[in-house]
């Protein structure tokens, strides 16, 4: 149970607080608490002090919380402004004192006032964020490919569709990557924008003391017309077995592709590299095409499957109107929100020409917590399944099936990024 401690001050930090705040952040994430001057300078270059919270006990920072502006792709390709939450820690000596409650309430109220449609985060631990109205809206999987078992033709020497794959350097990636990513993320529900700093960190232009840099390989796929349609960043180890047999692994850091052809060719390239016997996919969508690009899909086994992006709806009307719907119909939702930010009864009318949503006094078809609405909004979760779990209540028989027909998508949403 929480033990409120009034004398602990929760407030936005100042630039002078960054070293102490960074030490508390490192402590909370079980990293060495030492804070180098370069780390302080790096944080000062991108954090927004007014959106960076700390809890201070006798002047010492004992909890951290940061948010930043984000664009999140809804179903159909529209983007909504999101309050992206990160760097959430509480020092072990100050757990169960309500510090996260205070920081979260402060941030979500500010996001609501600012006009953000949703708040987002990647949860380090599953049980924490549901009580703040967040629901797991996307999942992620990681595959390990046994290359010799995959059944691929070892004589493969490059794309057979007229395209080509080239090794490029980090400077090239910073030039061609942002435009490609914008095309990809606007077609991928659950994807978020990447700022210039993301590309600098991903290519080593900015190097972090807390994350030792190893230069990866970068490969680009260009279509027959010369257009950049795919990029991959990967590392390779140097492991040999008995009898001088290569047992090397290619570990994908990230792979983005604007077309299935680009995706297929980049995976085929990775599996064709001499000495590579294992490919680790990195985080991918749970319905990724990778296994079925292989003659033997069983050569790709899921080694990790976990919740990824969590969504907290702040504006029900704008959230439901922002996305498209694969079906047509009407649904009245009773949204329960203990924080008082998004609760109420709403009528959704959706069809091929768009959707409208407005408060209503009509009888509800479904009653659900705002966290369950967050899980349903991007189309991944099933209202029928949530009803079976007792997390959605049907006020009208069959309403959960109607909700699934409207809300679910043919491909699963996915967020490629950690933040």
mmCIF file of N, CA, C and O in Angstrom, residues 125-183:
data_model
loop_
_atom_site.group_PDB
_atom_site.id
_atom_site.type_symbol
_atom_site.label_atom_id
_atom_site.label_comp_id
_atom_site.label_asym_id
_atom_site.label_seq_id
_atom_site.Cartn_x
_atom_site.Cartn_y
_atom_site.Cartn_z
ATOM 1 N N UNK A 125 7.383 -3.286 -16.676
ATOM 2 C CA UNK A 125 6.671 -4.311 -15.914
ATOM 3 C C UNK A 125 5.187 -4.241 -16.259
ATOM 4 O O UNK A 125 4.600 -3.155 -16.312
ATOM 5 N N UNK A 126 4.574 -5.395 -16.453
ATOM 6 C CA UNK A 126 3.180 -5.441 -16.903
ATOM 7 C C UNK A 126 2.183 -4.871 -15.891
ATOM 8 O O UNK A 126 1.267 -4.134 -16.274
ATOM 9 N N UNK A 127 2.280 -5.181 -14.602
ATOM 10 C CA UNK A 127 1.174 -4.837 -13.687
ATOM 11 C C UNK A 127 1.024 -3.359 -13.338
ATOM 12 O O UNK A 127 0.028 -2.974 -12.725
ATOM 13 N N UNK A 128 1.989 -2.519 -13.702
ATOM 14 C CA UNK A 128 2.009 -1.169 -13.149
ATOM 15 C C UNK A 128 0.966 -0.248 -13.767
ATOM 16 O O UNK A 128 0.247 0.473 -13.063
ATOM 17 N N UNK A 129 0.839 -0.226 -15.093
ATOM 18 C CA UNK A 129 0.225 0.920 -15.757
ATOM 19 C C UNK A 129 -1.267 0.790 -16.036
ATOM 20 O O UNK A 129 -1.909 1.778 -16.384
ATOM 21 N N UNK A 130 -1.824 -0.402 -15.875
ATOM 22 C CA UNK A 130 -3.264 -0.539 -16.057
ATOM 23 C C UNK A 130 -4.044 0.328 -15.095
ATOM 24 O O UNK A 130 -5.110 0.861 -15.436
ATOM 25 N N UNK A 131 -3.514 0.510 -13.909
ATOM 26 C CA UNK A 131 -4.254 1.304 -12.915
ATOM 27 C C UNK A 131 -4.263 2.791 -13.244
ATOM 28 O O UNK A 131 -5.003 3.565 -12.630
ATOM 29 N N UNK A 132 -3.462 3.206 -14.228
ATOM 30 C CA UNK A 132 -3.474 4.598 -14.684
ATOM 31 C C UNK A 132 -4.231 4.757 -15.999
ATOM 32 O O UNK A 132 -4.186 5.821 -16.618
ATOM 33 N N UNK A 133 -4.914 3.700 -16.429
ATOM 34 C CA UNK A 133 -5.740 3.781 -17.628
ATOM 35 C C UNK A 133 -5.053 3.370 -18.904
ATOM 36 O O UNK A 133 -5.600 3.568 -19.990
ATOM 37 N N UNK A 134 -3.851 2.783 -18.815
ATOM 38 C CA UNK A 134 -3.139 2.311 -19.996
ATOM 39 C C UNK A 134 -3.517 0.865 -20.288
ATOM 40 O O UNK A 134 -3.654 0.046 -19.371
ATOM 41 N N UNK A 135 -3.648 0.543 -21.573
ATOM 42 C CA UNK A 135 -3.884 -0.828 -21.988
ATOM 43 C C UNK A 135 -2.862 -1.239 -23.019
ATOM 44 O O UNK A 135 -2.403 -0.412 -23.828
ATOM 45 N N UNK A 136 -2.448 -2.519 -23.054
ATOM 46 C CA UNK A 136 -1.474 -2.985 -24.049
ATOM 47 C C UNK A 136 -2.096 -2.998 -25.442
ATOM 48 O O UNK A 136 -2.950 -3.825 -25.744
ATOM 49 N N UNK A 137 -1.654 -2.078 -26.298
ATOM 50 C CA UNK A 137 -2.284 -1.887 -27.604
ATOM 51 C C UNK A 137 -1.529 -2.562 -28.736
ATOM 52 O O UNK A 137 -2.104 -2.802 -29.799
ATOM 53 N N UNK A 138 -0.236 -2.839 -28.559
ATOM 54 C CA UNK A 138 0.518 -3.609 -29.548
ATOM 55 C C UNK A 138 1.409 -4.601 -28.818
ATOM 56 O O UNK A 138 1.777 -4.394 -27.658
ATOM 57 N N UNK A 139 1.750 -5.670 -29.544
ATOM 58 C CA UNK A 139 2.675 -6.674 -29.037
ATOM 59 C C UNK A 139 3.850 -6.773 -29.991
ATOM 60 O O UNK A 139 3.793 -6.274 -31.125
ATOM 61 N N UNK A 140 4.923 -7.395 -29.537
ATOM 62 C CA UNK A 140 6.114 -7.554 -30.361
ATOM 63 C C UNK A 140 6.668 -8.955 -30.185
ATOM 64 O O UNK A 140 6.527 -9.568 -29.121
ATOM 65 N N UNK A 141 7.288 -9.449 -31.241
ATOM 66 C CA UNK A 141 7.875 -10.786 -31.219
ATOM 67 C C UNK A 141 9.301 -10.727 -31.744
ATOM 68 O O UNK A 141 9.665 -9.830 -32.511
ATOM 69 N N UNK A 142 10.105 -11.681 -31.323
ATOM 70 C CA UNK A 142 11.456 -11.827 -31.841
ATOM 71 C C UNK A 142 11.623 -13.261 -32.327
ATOM 72 O O UNK A 142 11.285 -14.209 -31.613
ATOM 73 N N UNK A 143 12.119 -13.400 -33.558
ATOM 74 C CA UNK A 143 12.357 -14.716 -34.136
ATOM 75 C C UNK A 143 13.848 -15.023 -34.180
ATOM 76 O O UNK A 143 14.677 -14.126 -34.364
ATOM 77 N N UNK A 144 14.169 -16.290 -34.017
ATOM 78 C CA UNK A 144 15.518 -16.790 -34.266
ATOM 79 C C UNK A 144 15.434 -17.754 -35.433
ATOM 80 O O UNK A 144 14.684 -18.736 -35.384
ATOM 81 N N UNK A 145 16.172 -17.462 -36.504
ATOM 82 C CA UNK A 145 16.117 -18.251 -37.733
ATOM 83 C C UNK A 145 17.323 -19.190 -37.786
ATOM 84 O O UNK A 145 18.478 -18.760 -37.695
ATOM 85 N N UNK A 146 17.045 -20.487 -37.921
ATOM 86 C CA UNK A 146 18.074 -21.491 -38.156
ATOM 87 C C UNK A 146 18.300 -21.543 -39.667
ATOM 88 O O UNK A 146 17.551 -22.188 -40.403
ATOM 89 N N UNK A 147 19.316 -20.828 -40.137
ATOM 90 C CA UNK A 147 19.501 -20.640 -41.576
ATOM 91 C C UNK A 147 19.672 -21.957 -42.334
ATOM 92 O O UNK A 147 19.032 -22.163 -43.372
ATOM 93 N N UNK A 148 20.523 -22.905 -41.888
ATOM 94 C CA UNK A 148 20.669 -24.144 -42.653
ATOM 95 C C UNK A 148 19.363 -24.924 -42.811
ATOM 96 O O UNK A 148 19.181 -25.642 -43.793
ATOM 97 N N UNK A 149 18.460 -24.786 -41.843
ATOM 98 C CA UNK A 149 17.198 -25.515 -41.894
ATOM 99 C C UNK A 149 16.167 -24.817 -42.776
ATOM 100 O O UNK A 149 15.167 -25.407 -43.162
ATOM 101 N N UNK A 150 16.373 -23.554 -43.118
ATOM 102 C CA UNK A 150 15.337 -22.740 -43.750
ATOM 103 C C UNK A 150 14.978 -23.202 -45.154
ATOM 104 O O UNK A 150 13.913 -22.861 -45.662
ATOM 105 N N UNK A 151 15.871 -23.962 -45.803
ATOM 106 C CA UNK A 151 15.578 -24.456 -47.140
ATOM 107 C C UNK A 151 15.822 -23.447 -48.246
ATOM 108 O O UNK A 151 15.342 -23.617 -49.374
ATOM 109 N N UNK A 152 16.573 -22.397 -47.954
ATOM 110 C CA UNK A 152 16.856 -21.366 -48.953
ATOM 111 C C UNK A 152 17.949 -21.837 -49.922
ATOM 112 O O UNK A 152 18.835 -22.604 -49.554
ATOM 113 N N UNK A 153 17.883 -21.363 -51.125
ATOM 114 C CA UNK A 153 18.852 -21.726 -52.156
ATOM 115 C C UNK A 153 20.200 -21.069 -51.846
ATOM 116 O O UNK A 153 20.307 -19.833 -51.855
ATOM 117 N N UNK A 154 21.227 -21.838 -51.562
ATOM 118 C CA UNK A 154 22.525 -21.231 -51.226
ATOM 119 C C UNK A 154 23.177 -20.519 -52.401
ATOM 120 O O UNK A 154 24.158 -19.794 -52.217
ATOM 121 N N UNK A 155 22.618 -20.700 -53.608
ATOM 122 C CA UNK A 155 23.199 -20.050 -54.790
ATOM 123 C C UNK A 155 22.653 -18.631 -54.980
ATOM 124 O O UNK A 155 23.061 -17.945 -55.928
ATOM 125 N N UNK A 156 21.751 -18.200 -54.121
ATOM 126 C CA UNK A 156 21.157 -16.863 -54.244
ATOM 127 C C UNK A 156 22.239 -15.793 -54.238
ATOM 128 O O UNK A 156 23.115 -15.779 -53.377
ATOM 129 N N UNK A 157 22.188 -14.891 -55.219
ATOM 130 C CA UNK A 157 23.239 -13.867 -55.328
ATOM 131 C C UNK A 157 22.687 -12.455 -55.342
ATOM 132 O O UNK A 157 23.422 -11.510 -55.640
ATOM 133 N N UNK A 158 21.410 -12.288 -55.035
ATOM 134 C CA UNK A 158 20.828 -10.961 -55.001
ATOM 135 C C UNK A 158 19.376 -10.979 -55.436
ATOM 136 O O UNK A 158 18.856 -12.010 -55.881
ATOM 137 N N UNK A 159 18.677 -9.860 -55.295
ATOM 138 C CA UNK A 159 17.254 -9.794 -55.643
ATOM 139 C C UNK A 159 16.995 -10.241 -57.080
ATOM 140 O O UNK A 159 17.772 -9.939 -57.994
ATOM 141 N N UNK A 160 15.899 -10.951 -57.258
ATOM 142 C CA UNK A 160 15.519 -11.441 -58.573
ATOM 143 C C UNK A 160 14.386 -10.616 -59.184
ATOM 144 O O UNK A 160 13.820 -10.993 -60.207
ATOM 145 N N UNK A 161 14.054 -9.493 -58.536
ATOM 146 C CA UNK A 161 12.949 -8.653 -59.009
ATOM 147 C C UNK A 161 13.446 -7.384 -59.691
ATOM 148 O O UNK A 161 12.684 -6.449 -59.920
ATOM 149 N N UNK A 162 14.735 -7.336 -59.990
ATOM 150 C CA UNK A 162 15.298 -6.147 -60.623
ATOM 151 C C UNK A 162 15.852 -5.132 -59.644
ATOM 152 O O UNK A 162 16.505 -4.166 -60.045
ATOM 153 N N UNK A 163 15.594 -5.338 -58.361
ATOM 154 C CA UNK A 163 16.146 -4.442 -57.351
ATOM 155 C C UNK A 163 17.569 -4.813 -56.996
ATOM 156 O O UNK A 163 18.148 -5.756 -57.553
ATOM 157 N N UNK A 164 18.151 -4.079 -56.044
ATOM 158 C CA UNK A 164 19.509 -4.370 -55.609
ATOM 159 C C UNK A 164 19.678 -4.021 -54.136
ATOM 160 O O UNK A 164 18.948 -3.182 -53.589
ATOM 161 N N UNK A 165 20.642 -4.666 -53.526
ATOM 162 C CA UNK A 165 20.993 -4.415 -52.133
ATOM 163 C C UNK A 165 22.433 -3.949 -52.080
ATOM 164 O O UNK A 165 23.315 -4.531 -52.709
ATOM 165 N N UNK A 166 22.661 -2.864 -51.339
ATOM 166 C CA UNK A 166 23.999 -2.310 -51.194
ATOM 167 C C UNK A 166 24.301 -2.072 -49.721
ATOM 168 O O UNK A 166 23.420 -1.692 -48.943
ATOM 169 N N UNK A 167 25.558 -2.291 -49.355
ATOM 170 C CA UNK A 167 26.046 -1.855 -48.044
ATOM 171 C C UNK A 167 26.263 -0.352 -48.099
ATOM 172 O O UNK A 167 26.854 0.169 -49.051
ATOM 173 N N UNK A 168 25.780 0.358 -47.095
ATOM 174 C CA UNK A 168 25.968 1.813 -47.023
ATOM 175 C C UNK A 168 26.554 2.167 -45.670
ATOM 176 O O UNK A 168 26.608 1.335 -44.757
ATOM 177 N N UNK A 169 27.019 3.391 -45.527
ATOM 178 C CA UNK A 169 27.580 3.802 -44.243
ATOM 179 C C UNK A 169 26.566 4.638 -43.466
ATOM 180 O O UNK A 169 25.470 4.936 -43.946
ATOM 181 N N UNK A 170 26.953 5.016 -42.275
ATOM 182 C CA UNK A 170 26.026 5.693 -41.363
ATOM 183 C C UNK A 170 25.577 7.043 -41.908
ATOM 184 O O UNK A 170 24.420 7.452 -41.716
ATOM 185 N N UNK A 171 26.458 7.744 -42.596
ATOM 186 C CA UNK A 171 26.079 9.043 -43.160
ATOM 187 C C UNK A 171 24.989 8.865 -44.212
ATOM 188 O O UNK A 171 24.061 9.680 -44.307
ATOM 189 N N UNK A 172 25.083 7.789 -45.010
ATOM 190 C CA UNK A 172 24.047 7.507 -46.001
ATOM 191 C C UNK A 172 22.707 7.245 -45.323
ATOM 192 O O UNK A 172 21.658 7.706 -45.793
ATOM 193 N N UNK A 173 22.745 6.497 -44.219
ATOM 194 C CA UNK A 173 21.507 6.162 -43.508
ATOM 195 C C UNK A 173 20.835 7.432 -42.993
ATOM 196 O O UNK A 173 19.606 7.567 -43.053
ATOM 197 N N UNK A 174 21.618 8.366 -42.489
ATOM 198 C CA UNK A 174 21.029 9.611 -41.988
ATOM 199 C C UNK A 174 20.394 10.425 -43.112
ATOM 200 O O UNK A 174 19.472 11.214 -42.861
ATOM 201 N N UNK A 175 20.844 10.226 -44.339
ATOM 202 C CA UNK A 175 20.253 10.940 -45.473
ATOM 203 C C UNK A 175 18.983 10.269 -45.976
ATOM 204 O O UNK A 175 17.985 10.941 -46.261
ATOM 205 N N UNK A 176 19.008 8.953 -46.114
ATOM 206 C CA UNK A 176 17.887 8.259 -46.753
ATOM 207 C C UNK A 176 16.897 7.658 -45.768
ATOM 208 O O UNK A 176 15.748 7.380 -46.122
ATOM 209 N N UNK A 177 17.334 7.462 -44.509
ATOM 210 C CA UNK A 177 16.469 6.790 -43.544
ATOM 211 C C UNK A 177 15.224 7.555 -43.136
ATOM 212 O O UNK A 177 14.126 6.977 -43.101
ATOM 213 N N UNK A 178 15.325 8.848 -42.807
ATOM 214 C CA UNK A 178 14.139 9.564 -42.317
ATOM 215 C C UNK A 178 12.977 9.565 -43.299
ATOM 216 O O UNK A 178 11.819 9.356 -42.897
ATOM 217 N N UNK A 179 13.236 9.789 -44.584
ATOM 218 C CA UNK A 179 12.136 9.824 -45.554
ATOM 219 C C UNK A 179 11.497 8.448 -45.706
ATOM 220 O O UNK A 179 10.267 8.318 -45.779
ATOM 221 N N UNK A 180 12.323 7.393 -45.739
ATOM 222 C CA UNK A 180 11.781 6.043 -45.827
ATOM 223 C C UNK A 180 10.942 5.735 -44.599
ATOM 224 O O UNK A 180 9.831 5.187 -44.710
ATOM 225 N N UNK A 181 11.441 6.079 -43.433
ATOM 226 C CA UNK A 181 10.687 5.785 -42.214
ATOM 227 C C UNK A 181 9.347 6.496 -42.193
ATOM 228 O O UNK A 181 8.338 5.928 -41.741
ATOM 229 N N UNK A 182 9.285 7.736 -42.666
ATOM 230 C CA UNK A 182 8.007 8.443 -42.705
ATOM 231 C C UNK A 182 7.003 7.695 -43.575
ATOM 232 O O UNK A 182 5.829 7.571 -43.212
ATOM 233 N N UNK A 183 7.446 7.177 -44.719
ATOM 234 C CA UNK A 183 6.540 6.403 -45.574
ATOM 235 C C UNK A 183 6.064 5.143 -44.860
ATOM 236 O O UNK A 183 4.884 4.789 -44.920
#
